[in-house]
PDB file of C-alpha atoms in Angstrom:
ATOM      1  CA  MET A   1      -8.716 -12.382  25.641  1.00 39.00           C
ATOM      2  CA  ASN A   2      -6.913  -9.753  23.258  1.00 45.00           C
ATOM      3  CA  LYS A   3      -5.056 -12.908  21.905  1.00 45.00           C
ATOM      4  CA  LEU A   4      -8.354 -14.471  21.235  1.00 39.00           C
ATOM      5  CA  ASN A   5      -9.676 -11.469  19.333  1.00 40.00           C
ATOM      6  CA  LEU A   6      -6.734 -11.266  17.460  1.00 36.00           C
ATOM      7  CA  ALA A   7      -6.982 -14.894  16.390  1.00 37.00           C
ATOM      8  CA  LEU A   8     -10.338 -14.339  15.577  1.00 34.00           C
ATOM      9  CA  LEU A   9      -9.456 -11.238  13.174  1.00 33.00           C
ATOM     10  CA  LEU A  10      -6.625 -13.191  11.722  1.00 34.00           C
ATOM     11  CA  LEU A  11      -8.438 -16.296  10.981  1.00 34.00           C
ATOM     12  CA  ILE A  12      -9.457 -15.300   7.599  1.00 34.00           C
ATOM     13  CA  SER A  13      -8.757 -17.493   4.854  1.00 35.00           C
ATOM     14  CA  ILE A  14     -10.734 -16.302   1.446  1.00 40.00           C
ATOM     15  CA  VAL A  15     -13.494 -14.326   1.926  1.00 43.00           C
ATOM     16  CA  ALA A  16     -15.130 -13.846  -1.471  1.00 42.00           C
ATOM     17  CA  SER A  17     -18.653 -11.772  -1.728  1.00 41.00           C
ATOM     18  CA  GLY A  18     -20.613 -10.995  -4.631  1.00 41.00           C
ATOM     19  CA  CYS A  19     -22.927  -7.892  -4.984  1.00 41.00           C
ATOM     20  CA  ALA A  20     -25.825 -10.430  -5.803  1.00 41.00           C
ATOM     21  CA  THR A  21     -25.488 -13.136  -3.674  1.00 47.00           C
ATOM     22  CA  THR A  22     -28.376 -12.703  -1.407  1.00 48.00           C
ATOM     23  CA  LYS A  23     -30.843 -12.938  -4.097  1.00 61.00           C
ATOM     24  CA  ILE A  24     -30.425 -14.188  -7.864  1.00 70.00           C
ATOM     25  CA  ASP A  25     -32.474 -12.947 -10.509  1.00 78.00           C
ATOM     26  CA  PRO A  26     -33.871 -15.960 -12.225  1.00 77.00           C
ATOM     27  CA  ASN A  27     -33.943 -13.893 -15.731  1.00 84.00           C
ATOM     28  CA  ARG A  28     -30.387 -12.886 -15.237  1.00 86.00           C
ATOM     29  CA  LEU A  29     -29.339 -15.244 -18.115  1.00 92.00           C
ATOM     30  CA  ASN A  30     -32.278 -14.742 -20.872  1.00 93.00           C
ATOM     31  CA  ALA A  31     -30.422 -12.580 -23.108  1.00 95.00           C
ATOM     32  CA  PHE A  32     -27.557 -15.060 -22.989  1.00 96.00           C
ATOM     33  CA  HIS A  33     -29.640 -17.920 -23.636  1.00 95.00           C
ATOM     34  CA  ASP A  34     -31.527 -16.031 -26.155  1.00 95.00           C
ATOM     35  CA  ALA A  35     -28.071 -15.367 -28.145  1.00 96.00           C
ATOM     36  CA  ARG A  36     -26.299 -18.755 -27.772  1.00 97.00           C
ATOM     37  CA  PRO A  37     -22.946 -17.360 -28.008  1.00 98.00           C
ATOM     38  CA  SER A  38     -20.235 -19.889 -29.665  1.00 98.00           C
ATOM     39  CA  SER A  39     -17.164 -17.390 -29.552  1.00 98.00           C
ATOM     40  CA  ILE A  40     -15.902 -15.154 -26.651  1.00 98.00           C
ATOM     41  CA  LEU A  41     -13.179 -12.388 -27.600  1.00 98.00           C
ATOM     42  CA  VAL A  42     -11.534 -11.185 -24.170  1.00 98.00           C
ATOM     43  CA  VAL A  43     -10.327  -7.819 -24.575  1.00 97.00           C
ATOM     44  CA  PRO A  44      -7.335  -6.480 -22.174  1.00 96.00           C
ATOM     45  CA  PRO A  45      -8.636  -5.344 -18.767  1.00 96.00           C
ATOM     46  CA  MET A  46      -9.110  -2.021 -17.934  1.00 96.00           C
ATOM     47  CA  ASN A  47      -6.948  -1.380 -14.426  1.00 93.00           C
ATOM     48  CA  GLU A  48      -8.149   1.394 -12.137  1.00 91.00           C
ATOM     49  CA  VAL A  49      -5.294   0.408  -9.818  1.00 87.00           C
ATOM     50  CA  THR A  50      -1.589   1.046 -10.380  1.00 83.00           C
ATOM     51  CA  ASP A  51       0.181  -2.437 -10.461  1.00 84.00           C
ATOM     52  CA  ILE A  52       0.643  -2.876 -14.071  1.00 81.00           C
ATOM     53  CA  GLN A  53       0.705  -6.411 -13.553  1.00 86.00           C
ATOM     54  CA  ALA A  54      -2.730  -6.686 -12.788  1.00 91.00           C
ATOM     55  CA  THR A  55      -4.025  -6.596 -16.263  1.00 91.00           C
ATOM     56  CA  THR A  56      -1.815  -9.231 -17.898  1.00 90.00           C
ATOM     57  CA  SER A  57      -2.286 -11.398 -14.921  1.00 91.00           C
ATOM     58  CA  VAL A  58      -6.269 -10.989 -14.981  1.00 94.00           C
ATOM     59  CA  LEU A  59      -5.902 -11.399 -19.233  1.00 95.00           C
ATOM     60  CA  ALA A  60      -3.859 -14.767 -18.935  1.00 94.00           C
ATOM     61  CA  THR A  61      -6.277 -16.523 -16.279  1.00 94.00           C
ATOM     62  CA  LEU A  62      -9.450 -16.074 -18.183  1.00 97.00           C
ATOM     63  CA  PRO A  63      -8.890 -18.255 -21.379  1.00 98.00           C
ATOM     64  CA  TYR A  64      -8.913 -21.657 -19.085  1.00 97.00           C
ATOM     65  CA  PHE A  65     -12.363 -20.866 -17.526  1.00 97.00           C
ATOM     66  CA  LEU A  66     -13.979 -19.917 -20.588  1.00 98.00           C
ATOM     67  CA  GLY A  67     -12.585 -22.611 -22.579  1.00 98.00           C
ATOM     68  CA  GLU A  68     -13.767 -25.501 -20.272  1.00 97.00           C
ATOM     69  CA  LYS A  69     -17.202 -23.915 -20.221  1.00 96.00           C
ATOM     70  CA  GLY A  70     -17.205 -24.661 -24.092  1.00 97.00           C
ATOM     71  CA  PHE A  71     -16.528 -21.586 -26.055  1.00 98.00           C
ATOM     72  CA  TYR A  72     -14.011 -20.827 -28.454  1.00 98.00           C
ATOM     73  CA  VAL A  73     -11.976 -18.256 -26.769  1.00 98.00           C
ATOM     74  CA  PHE A  74      -9.912 -15.895 -28.855  1.00 98.00           C
ATOM     75  CA  PRO A  75      -6.242 -16.336 -28.241  1.00 98.00           C
ATOM     76  CA  VAL A  76      -5.924 -13.335 -25.713  1.00 98.00           C
ATOM     77  CA  ASN A  77      -2.033 -12.871 -26.735  1.00 98.00           C
ATOM     78  CA  THR A  78      -2.993 -13.010 -30.148  1.00 98.00           C
ATOM     79  CA  VAL A  79      -5.678 -10.482 -29.978  1.00 98.00           C
ATOM     80  CA  LYS A  80      -3.732  -8.189 -27.909  1.00 97.00           C
ATOM     81  CA  THR A  81      -0.893  -8.275 -30.404  1.00 96.00           C
ATOM     82  CA  LEU A  82      -3.512  -7.329 -33.343  1.00 96.00           C
ATOM     83  CA  LEU A  83      -5.440  -4.825 -31.540  1.00 96.00           C
ATOM     84  CA  GLU A  84      -1.949  -3.350 -31.174  1.00 95.00           C
ATOM     85  CA  TYR A  85      -1.691  -3.508 -34.738  1.00 93.00           C
ATOM     86  CA  GLU A  86      -4.915  -1.796 -35.246  1.00 93.00           C
ATOM     87  CA  GLY A  87      -3.851   1.066 -33.142  1.00 95.00           C
ATOM     88  CA  TYR A  88      -5.453   0.222 -29.703  1.00 95.00           C
ATOM     89  CA  TYR A  89      -2.430   0.234 -27.397  1.00 93.00           C
ATOM     90  CA  GLU A  90      -4.335   1.383 -24.253  1.00 93.00           C
ATOM     91  CA  ALA A  91      -7.327  -0.989 -22.842  1.00 94.00           C
ATOM     92  CA  ALA A  92      -9.114   2.098 -22.144  1.00 94.00           C
ATOM     93  CA  GLU A  93      -9.185   2.675 -25.806  1.00 96.00           C
ATOM     94  CA  VAL A  94     -10.103  -0.614 -26.400  1.00 97.00           C
ATOM     95  CA  HIS A  95     -13.198  -0.327 -23.842  1.00 97.00           C
ATOM     96  CA  ALA A  96     -14.342   2.950 -25.397  1.00 97.00           C
ATOM     97  CA  ALA A  97     -14.330   1.490 -28.813  1.00 97.00           C
ATOM     98  CA  PRO A  98     -17.844   0.500 -30.436  1.00 97.00           C
ATOM     99  CA  PRO A  99     -18.174  -3.317 -29.582  1.00 97.00           C
ATOM    100  CA  GLU A 100     -19.835  -3.955 -32.598  1.00 97.00           C
ATOM    101  CA  GLN A 101     -16.443  -2.210 -34.340  1.00 96.00           C
ATOM    102  CA  LEU A 102     -14.461  -4.806 -32.320  1.00 96.00           C
ATOM    103  CA  ALA A 103     -16.640  -7.979 -32.960  1.00 97.00           C
ATOM    104  CA  ASN A 104     -16.595  -7.113 -36.635  1.00 96.00           C
ATOM    105  CA  LEU A 105     -12.850  -6.954 -36.484  1.00 95.00           C
ATOM    106  CA  PHE A 106     -12.309 -10.629 -35.263  1.00 97.00           C
ATOM    107  CA  LYS A 107     -16.096 -11.664 -36.157  1.00 97.00           C
ATOM    108  CA  ALA A 108     -16.767 -12.567 -32.733  1.00 98.00           C
ATOM    109  CA  ASP A 109     -20.108 -13.264 -31.133  1.00 98.00           C
ATOM    110  CA  THR A 110     -19.114 -11.792 -27.865  1.00 98.00           C
ATOM    111  CA  ILE A 111     -16.672  -9.516 -25.956  1.00 98.00           C
ATOM    112  CA  LEU A 112     -15.655  -9.900 -22.521  1.00 98.00           C
ATOM    113  CA  TYR A 113     -14.621  -6.633 -20.887  1.00 98.00           C
ATOM    114  CA  VAL A 114     -13.194  -6.835 -17.193  1.00 98.00           C
ATOM    115  CA  THR A 115     -12.362  -4.012 -15.152  1.00 98.00           C
ATOM    116  CA  ILE A 116     -10.046  -4.276 -11.946  1.00 97.00           C
ATOM    117  CA  HIS A 117     -11.197  -2.246  -9.216  1.00 97.00           C
ATOM    118  CA  GLU A 118      -8.908  -3.063  -6.835  1.00 94.00           C
ATOM    119  CA  TRP A 119      -5.643  -5.266  -6.521  1.00 92.00           C
ATOM    120  CA  THR A 120      -3.939  -4.502  -3.435  1.00 89.00           C
ATOM    121  CA  SER A 121      -1.740  -5.914  -0.744  1.00 84.00           C
ATOM    122  CA  LYS A 122      -1.800  -4.519   2.662  1.00 82.00           C
ATOM    123  CA  TYR A 123       0.010  -4.801   5.850  1.00 77.00           C
ATOM    124  CA  VAL A 124      -2.680  -4.692   8.733  1.00 74.00           C
ATOM    125  CA  VAL A 125      -1.211  -5.372  12.439  1.00 72.00           C
ATOM    126  CA  PHE A 126       0.878  -7.978  11.353  1.00 72.00           C
ATOM    127  CA  ALA A 127      -0.426  -9.846   8.396  1.00 76.00           C
ATOM    128  CA  THR A 128      -0.565  -8.930   4.951  1.00 80.00           C
ATOM    129  CA  VAL A 129      -4.179  -8.983   3.111  1.00 85.00           C
ATOM    130  CA  THR A 130      -4.218  -9.274  -0.494  1.00 87.00           C
ATOM    131  CA  GLN A 131      -7.378  -7.942  -2.134  1.00 90.00           C
ATOM    132  CA  VAL A 132      -8.896  -8.046  -5.650  1.00 93.00           C
ATOM    133  CA  ASP A 133     -12.089  -6.688  -6.858  1.00 96.00           C
ATOM    134  CA  PHE A 134     -13.165  -7.401 -10.664  1.00 97.00           C
ATOM    135  CA  GLY A 135     -16.444  -6.424 -12.991  1.00 98.00           C
ATOM    136  CA  TYR A 136     -17.119  -8.637 -15.629  1.00 97.00           C
ATOM    137  CA  LYS A 137     -19.265  -7.616 -18.715  1.00 97.00           C
ATOM    138  CA  LEU A 138     -20.261  -9.815 -21.595  1.00 98.00           C
ATOM    139  CA  VAL A 139     -21.463  -7.734 -24.586  1.00 98.00           C
ATOM    140  CA  SER A 140     -22.898  -9.263 -27.833  1.00 98.00           C
ATOM    141  CA  ALA A 141     -21.509  -8.313 -31.130  1.00 97.00           C
ATOM    142  CA  ASP A 142     -24.486  -5.660 -31.596  1.00 96.00           C
ATOM    143  CA  GLY A 143     -23.626  -4.509 -28.415  1.00 96.00           C
ATOM    144  CA  ALA A 144     -26.354  -5.703 -26.019  1.00 97.00           C
ATOM    145  CA  LEU A 145     -25.453  -6.896 -22.451  1.00 97.00           C
ATOM    146  CA  LEU A 146     -25.503 -10.463 -21.970  1.00 97.00           C
ATOM    147  CA  TRP A 147     -24.365 -10.616 -18.484  1.00 96.00           C
ATOM    148  CA  GLU A 148     -22.449  -9.057 -15.791  1.00 95.00           C
ATOM    149  CA  GLU A 149     -20.530  -9.782 -12.883  1.00 95.00           C
ATOM    150  CA  ARG A 150     -18.649  -7.945  -9.726  1.00 96.00           C
ATOM    151  CA  LEU A 151     -16.918  -9.683  -7.146  1.00 95.00           C
ATOM    152  CA  GLN A 152     -14.474  -8.936  -4.467  1.00 92.00           C
ATOM    153  CA  ALA A 153     -12.225 -11.684  -2.670  1.00 91.00           C
ATOM    154  CA  GLU A 154      -9.525 -11.355  -0.184  1.00 88.00           C
ATOM    155  CA  TYR A 155      -6.592 -13.467   1.127  1.00 83.00           C
ATOM    156  CA  SER A 156      -4.778 -13.473   4.423  1.00 79.00           C
ATOM    157  CA  PRO A 157      -2.438 -16.335   5.655  1.00 70.00           C
ATOM    158  CA  ASN A 158      -3.552 -18.687   8.517  1.00 59.00           C
ATOM    159  CA  ASN A 159      -2.266 -17.130  12.066  1.00 46.00           C
ATOM    160  CA  ASN A 160      -1.502 -20.712  13.380  1.00 46.00           C
ATOM    161  CA  SER A 161       1.464 -19.471  15.216  1.00 45.00           C
ATOM    162  CA  GLY A 162       1.862 -20.504  18.750  1.00 48.00           C
ATOM    163  CA  GLY A 163       1.899 -16.823  19.937  1.00 51.00           C
ATOM    164  CA  GLY A 164       4.118 -14.885  22.383  1.00 54.00           C
ATOM    165  CA  LEU A 165       7.330 -12.757  20.914  1.00 56.00           C
ATOM    166  CA  ILE A 166       8.184 -15.267  18.419  1.00 56.00           C
ATOM    167  CA  GLY A 167       4.969 -15.943  17.179  1.00 54.00           C
ATOM    168  CA  LEU A 168       4.902 -12.236  16.361  1.00 58.00           C
ATOM    169  CA  ILE A 169       8.395 -12.330  14.799  1.00 57.00           C
ATOM    170  CA  VAL A 170       7.390 -15.309  12.686  1.00 57.00           C
ATOM    171  CA  ASP A 171       4.092 -13.490  11.686  1.00 61.00           C
ATOM    172  CA  ALA A 172       6.211 -10.469  10.287  1.00 60.00           C
ATOM    173  CA  VAL A 173       8.210 -12.446   8.412  1.00 59.00           C
ATOM    174  CA  GLU A 174       5.781 -14.241   6.885  1.00 58.00           C
ATOM    175  CA  ALA A 175       4.231 -10.934   6.090  1.00 58.00           C
ATOM    176  CA  ALA A 176       7.073 -10.082   4.232  1.00 55.00           C
ATOM    177  CA  VAL A 177       6.960 -13.044   2.354  1.00 52.00           C
ATOM    178  CA  GLU A 178       3.616 -12.304   1.197  1.00 51.00           C
ATOM    179  CA  ARG A 179       4.148  -8.955   0.419  1.00 50.00           C
ATOM    180  CA  ALA A 180       6.975  -9.823  -1.943  1.00 50.00           C
ATOM    181  CA  ASN A 181       5.175 -12.362  -3.339  1.00 55.00           C
ATOM    182  CA  PRO A 182       1.524 -11.986  -3.000  1.00 63.00           C
ATOM    183  CA  THR A 183      -1.097 -14.876  -3.679  1.00 76.00           C
ATOM    184  CA  TYR A 184      -2.694 -12.687  -6.336  1.00 84.00           C
ATOM    185  CA  ILE A 185      -3.123 -15.318  -9.074  1.00 85.00           C
ATOM    186  CA  PRO A 186      -4.582 -17.886  -6.911  1.00 86.00           C
ATOM    187  CA  LEU A 187      -7.028 -15.357  -5.745  1.00 89.00           C
ATOM    188  CA  THR A 188      -7.612 -13.817  -8.989  1.00 92.00           C
ATOM    189  CA  LYS A 189      -8.440 -17.685 -10.229  1.00 91.00           C
ATOM    190  CA  THR A 190     -10.604 -17.945  -7.386  1.00 91.00           C
ATOM    191  CA  VAL A 191     -12.863 -14.744  -8.562  1.00 93.00           C
ATOM    192  CA  HIS A 192     -12.779 -16.095 -11.985  1.00 95.00           C
ATOM    193  CA  ALA A 193     -14.186 -19.282 -10.901  1.00 93.00           C
ATOM    194  CA  ARG A 194     -16.889 -18.104  -8.630  1.00 92.00           C
ATOM    195  CA  ALA A 195     -17.979 -15.187 -11.414  1.00 93.00           C
ATOM    196  CA  LEU A 196     -18.313 -17.966 -14.214  1.00 93.00           C
ATOM    197  CA  VAL A 197     -18.150 -21.555 -13.277  1.00 89.00           C
ATOM    198  CA  THR A 198     -21.829 -23.338 -12.250  1.00 79.00           C
ATOM    199  CA  PRO A 199     -21.438 -25.391  -9.529  1.00 74.00           C
ATOM    200  CA  VAL A 200     -22.055 -29.300  -9.830  1.00 70.00           C
ATOM    201  CA  GLY A 201     -25.991 -29.659  -9.069  1.00 65.00           C
ATOM    202  CA  ASN A 202     -26.697 -26.252  -8.484  1.00 60.00           C
ATOM    203  CA  SER A 203     -29.478 -24.623 -10.430  1.00 60.00           C
ATOM    204  CA  SER A 204     -29.309 -21.123  -8.946  1.00 58.00           C
ATOM    205  CA  ASN A 205     -28.378 -19.564 -12.171  1.00 65.00           C
ATOM    206  CA  GLN A 206     -24.497 -18.996 -10.744  1.00 76.00           C
ATOM    207  CA  GLY A 207     -21.830 -18.848 -13.661  1.00 90.00           C
ATOM    208  CA  ILE A 208     -22.397 -18.309 -16.957  1.00 94.00           C
ATOM    209  CA  PRO A 209     -24.282 -21.002 -19.524  1.00 94.00           C
ATOM    210  CA  LEU A 210     -22.376 -23.642 -21.476  1.00 95.00           C
ATOM    211  CA  GLY A 211     -20.776 -23.083 -24.867  1.00 97.00           C
ATOM    212  CA  PRO A 212     -21.124 -25.226 -27.855  1.00 98.00           C
ATOM    213  CA  TYR A 213     -18.119 -27.210 -27.255  1.00 97.00           C
ATOM    214  CA  HIS A 214     -19.070 -28.806 -23.939  1.00 96.00           C
ATOM    215  CA  PRO A 215     -20.240 -32.235 -23.885  1.00 96.00           C
ATOM    216  CA  SER A 216     -23.374 -31.115 -22.012  1.00 94.00           C
ATOM    217  CA  TYR A 217     -24.471 -28.210 -24.168  1.00 96.00           C
ATOM    218  CA  ASP A 218     -27.582 -29.974 -25.723  1.00 96.00           C
ATOM    219  CA  GLU A 219     -28.750 -31.240 -22.611  1.00 95.00           C
ATOM    220  CA  TYR A 220     -28.499 -27.859 -20.925  1.00 93.00           C
ATOM    221  CA  TYR A 221     -30.335 -25.809 -23.765  1.00 94.00           C
ATOM    222  CA  GLN A 222     -33.065 -28.488 -23.660  1.00 94.00           C
ATOM    223  CA  ARG A 223     -33.382 -27.793 -19.984  1.00 91.00           C
ATOM    224  CA  VAL A 224     -33.487 -24.105 -20.426  1.00 90.00           C
ATOM    225  CA  VAL A 225     -36.222 -24.301 -23.053  1.00 90.00           C
ATOM    226  CA  ALA A 226     -38.356 -26.968 -21.172  1.00 89.00           C
ATOM    227  CA  LYS A 227     -38.239 -24.623 -18.102  1.00 83.00           C
ATOM    228  CA  SER A 228     -39.256 -21.148 -19.992  1.00 79.00           C
ATOM    229  CA  GLY A 229     -41.935 -23.497 -21.449  1.00 72.00           C
ATOM    230  CA  THR A 230     -43.321 -24.117 -17.828  1.00 65.00           C
ATOM    231  CA  ASP A 231     -42.638 -21.041 -15.923  1.00 57.00           C
ATOM    232  CA  GLY A 232     -43.315 -18.134 -18.823  1.00 48.00           C
ATOM    233  CA  LYS A 233     -40.836 -16.056 -19.850  1.00 46.00           C
ATOM    234  CA  SER A 234     -40.922 -12.481 -18.119  1.00 45.00           C
ATOM    235  CA  GLU A 235     -40.781 -11.260 -21.399  1.00 41.00           C
TER     236      GLU A 235
ATOM    237  CA  MET B   1     -12.042 -30.694 -21.205  1.00 93.00           C
ATOM    238  CA  TYR B   2      -8.509 -29.490 -22.965  1.00 97.00           C
ATOM    239  CA  ASP B   3      -4.831 -29.925 -22.324  1.00 97.00           C
ATOM    240  CA  TRP B   4      -3.639 -26.363 -21.699  1.00 97.00           C
ATOM    241  CA  GLY B   5       0.143 -27.294 -20.652  1.00 95.00           C
ATOM    242  CA  ASP B   6       1.956 -24.260 -19.239  1.00 93.00           C
ATOM    243  CA  TYR B   7      -0.173 -21.799 -21.278  1.00 95.00           C
ATOM    244  CA  GLU B   8      -0.760 -19.391 -18.335  1.00 93.00           C
ATOM    245  CA  GLN B   9       2.534 -19.673 -16.968  1.00 90.00           C
ATOM    246  CA  THR B  10       4.047 -18.694 -20.484  1.00 94.00           C
ATOM    247  CA  LEU B  11       1.980 -15.767 -20.536  1.00 94.00           C
ATOM    248  CA  PHE B  12       3.175 -14.395 -17.138  1.00 89.00           C
ATOM    249  CA  VAL B  13       6.804 -14.846 -18.137  1.00 90.00           C
ATOM    250  CA  VAL B  14       6.313 -13.176 -21.507  1.00 92.00           C
ATOM    251  CA  TYR B  15       4.791 -10.375 -19.780  1.00 90.00           C
ATOM    252  CA  HIS B  16       6.773  -9.956 -16.514  1.00 85.00           C
ATOM    253  CA  GLU B  17      10.101 -11.925 -16.628  1.00 86.00           C
ATOM    254  CA  PRO B  18      11.910 -11.402 -19.688  1.00 88.00           C
ATOM    255  CA  GLU B  19      14.955 -13.067 -18.651  1.00 89.00           C
ATOM    256  CA  TYR B  20      12.979 -16.446 -18.740  1.00 91.00           C
ATOM    257  CA  LYS B  21      11.182 -15.701 -21.888  1.00 93.00           C
ATOM    258  CA  GLU B  22      13.290 -17.754 -24.188  1.00 94.00           C
ATOM    259  CA  GLN B  23      13.084 -21.089 -22.190  1.00 94.00           C
ATOM    260  CA  ALA B  24       9.442 -20.771 -21.500  1.00 94.00           C
ATOM    261  CA  LEU B  25       8.778 -20.108 -25.258  1.00 96.00           C
ATOM    262  CA  ASN B  26      10.812 -22.952 -25.961  1.00 96.00           C
ATOM    263  CA  ASN B  27       8.890 -24.900 -23.544  1.00 96.00           C
ATOM    264  CA  TYR B  28       5.402 -23.941 -25.228  1.00 97.00           C
ATOM    265  CA  LEU B  29       6.304 -24.316 -28.293  1.00 97.00           C
ATOM    266  CA  THR B  30       7.279 -27.986 -27.577  1.00 97.00           C
ATOM    267  CA  PHE B  31       4.116 -28.567 -26.104  1.00 97.00           C
ATOM    268  CA  VAL B  32       2.131 -27.453 -28.695  1.00 97.00           C
ATOM    269  CA  ARG B  33       3.968 -28.990 -31.388  1.00 96.00           C
ATOM    270  CA  GLU B  34       3.300 -32.314 -30.003  1.00 95.00           C
ATOM    271  CA  HIS B  35      -0.308 -32.038 -30.537  1.00 94.00           C
ATOM    272  CA  ASN B  36       0.408 -31.420 -34.293  1.00 88.00           C
ATOM    273  CA  GLY B  37      -3.249 -29.960 -35.195  1.00 81.00           C
ATOM    274  CA  GLN B  38      -5.054 -32.506 -32.864  1.00 83.00           C
ATOM    275  CA  GLY B  39      -8.233 -31.405 -31.260  1.00 82.00           C
ATOM    276  CA  THR B  40      -7.559 -32.259 -27.635  1.00 93.00           C
ATOM    277  CA  LEU B  41      -5.306 -28.797 -27.530  1.00 97.00           C
ATOM    278  CA  ALA B  42      -7.223 -25.779 -25.789  1.00 98.00           C
ATOM    279  CA  PRO B  43      -8.956 -23.483 -28.144  1.00 98.00           C
ATOM    280  CA  GLY B  44      -6.537 -20.463 -29.254  1.00 98.00           C
ATOM    281  CA  LEU B  45      -2.998 -22.223 -28.285  1.00 98.00           C
ATOM    282  CA  TYR B  46      -2.082 -22.706 -31.472  1.00 98.00           C
ATOM    283  CA  ALA B  47      -2.453 -19.349 -32.832  1.00 98.00           C
ATOM    284  CA  GLU B  48      -0.702 -18.339 -29.574  1.00 98.00           C
ATOM    285  CA  ALA B  49       2.216 -20.250 -31.009  1.00 98.00           C
ATOM    286  CA  GLY B  50       2.127 -18.667 -34.188  1.00 98.00           C
ATOM    287  CA  THR B  51       1.942 -15.466 -32.752  1.00 98.00           C
ATOM    288  CA  PHE B  52       5.136 -16.017 -30.404  1.00 98.00           C
ATOM    289  CA  LEU B  53       6.905 -17.128 -33.569  1.00 98.00           C
ATOM    290  CA  LEU B  54       5.642 -14.220 -35.719  1.00 97.00           C
ATOM    291  CA  GLU B  55       7.373 -11.859 -33.143  1.00 95.00           C
ATOM    292  CA  GLN B  56      10.986 -13.900 -33.225  1.00 95.00           C
ATOM    293  CA  GLY B  57      10.425 -13.269 -37.420  1.00 96.00           C
ATOM    294  CA  ASP B  58       9.554 -16.729 -38.041  1.00 97.00           C
ATOM    295  CA  VAL B  59       6.906 -16.233 -40.667  1.00 97.00           C
ATOM    296  CA  ASN B  60       6.689 -19.783 -42.066  1.00 97.00           C
ATOM    297  CA  GLY B  61       6.710 -21.246 -38.575  1.00 97.00           C
ATOM    298  CA  ALA B  62       3.719 -18.840 -37.620  1.00 98.00           C
ATOM    299  CA  VAL B  63       1.520 -19.613 -40.677  1.00 98.00           C
ATOM    300  CA  ASP B  64       2.238 -23.170 -39.941  1.00 97.00           C
ATOM    301  CA  PHE B  65       0.549 -22.694 -36.329  1.00 97.00           C
ATOM    302  CA  TYR B  66      -2.148 -20.351 -37.500  1.00 98.00           C
ATOM    303  CA  LYS B  67      -3.384 -22.959 -40.008  1.00 98.00           C
ATOM    304  CA  MET B  68      -3.548 -25.694 -37.483  1.00 97.00           C
ATOM    305  CA  GLU B  69      -6.120 -22.896 -35.372  1.00 97.00           C
ATOM    306  CA  TYR B  70      -7.658 -22.295 -38.728  1.00 98.00           C
ATOM    307  CA  GLU B  71      -8.549 -25.794 -39.251  1.00 97.00           C
ATOM    308  CA  ARG B  72      -9.434 -27.033 -35.636  1.00 97.00           C
ATOM    309  CA  TRP B  73     -11.718 -23.886 -34.908  1.00 97.00           C
ATOM    310  CA  PRO B  74     -13.759 -22.598 -37.262  1.00 98.00           C
ATOM    311  CA  GLU B  75     -14.496 -19.451 -35.205  1.00 98.00           C
ATOM    312  CA  SER B  76     -10.936 -18.483 -35.855  1.00 98.00           C
ATOM    313  CA  ARG B  77     -11.240 -18.784 -39.679  1.00 98.00           C
ATOM    314  CA  PRO B  78     -12.326 -14.748 -40.462  1.00 97.00           C
ATOM    315  CA  MET B  79      -9.348 -13.550 -38.237  1.00 96.00           C
ATOM    316  CA  LEU B  80      -6.616 -16.179 -39.322  1.00 97.00           C
ATOM    317  CA  GLY B  81      -7.782 -16.357 -42.952  1.00 97.00           C
ATOM    318  CA  ILE B  82      -7.037 -12.644 -43.479  1.00 95.00           C
ATOM    319  CA  LEU B  83      -3.393 -13.038 -41.408  1.00 96.00           C
ATOM    320  CA  ILE B  84      -2.372 -15.931 -43.237  1.00 98.00           C
ATOM    321  CA  GLU B  85      -3.387 -14.659 -46.546  1.00 97.00           C
ATOM    322  CA  ASN B  86      -1.297 -11.404 -45.575  1.00 95.00           C
ATOM    323  CA  LEU B  87       1.631 -13.139 -44.322  1.00 96.00           C
ATOM    324  CA  GLU B  88       1.953 -15.094 -47.240  1.00 95.00           C
ATOM    325  CA  ALA B  89       1.927 -12.668 -49.452  1.00 93.00           C
ATOM    326  CA  GLN B  90       5.083 -11.273 -47.926  1.00 81.00           C
TER     327      GLN B  90
END
């Protein structure tokens, strides 16, 4: 009986939850749609945790998702290097700088600020749970907020061992492997995808709008305009 | 939509695994050179190659890649225009 409880407890694959999953504001992308940005400047993420790998891992995994959405993504390592030339060595300094000033340096349409709230690997009972929690904020060149999201996710390896003492030992070994080489990167990508990507055929306003290099960009904005014409805009 | 190659992996190695950096950068530069200015390479990737070369002290090589990015992506022109001008003045 206890074993069943444990099995249930450990049968966690990936659990991701958003703050706004229950009810999505239908107008949440209005400011983004009005701005129709072409380019995104991803500045180094701010890290509220101690693991220094968190910042660069989050930074390195963002361009793919934004580029495939159809935006020009400023090259993140080049931007990081140029910001350092300009005297911005710490992410906190970059996040504290006026967005107008940063956008003007690169002539970017928007700036993406990411904050890493959680990035941990914990040994619980006899499995290791890896947790991440990211906040995303997209701000226009004049400092207006266009989009924001906050998502958490956790990962724990499936427990499908046969049980008994051998099972426990195998689990402990797997937990050690998981601790030494945590699955942060797949988890990070899962969270980025949930935050940014709109599932096919989904009209629930999930993710961010398309950028101008996406083949469906014109079609997307025709739909947005048609919809705002029939529904009427809130403002 | 685009070719990304081992871009992410290259960044991880550059930031976290200095012992494999040279190999990773060589592979990345080979991958980017194969595209030679073509549009299928993902945004930012020519410029990143330029910055990697600049860090190695290869100014001419860096400028060549920056120019490819500049030609392919109009959004990069304000940033790279100044950078190219400054590097060519050296």
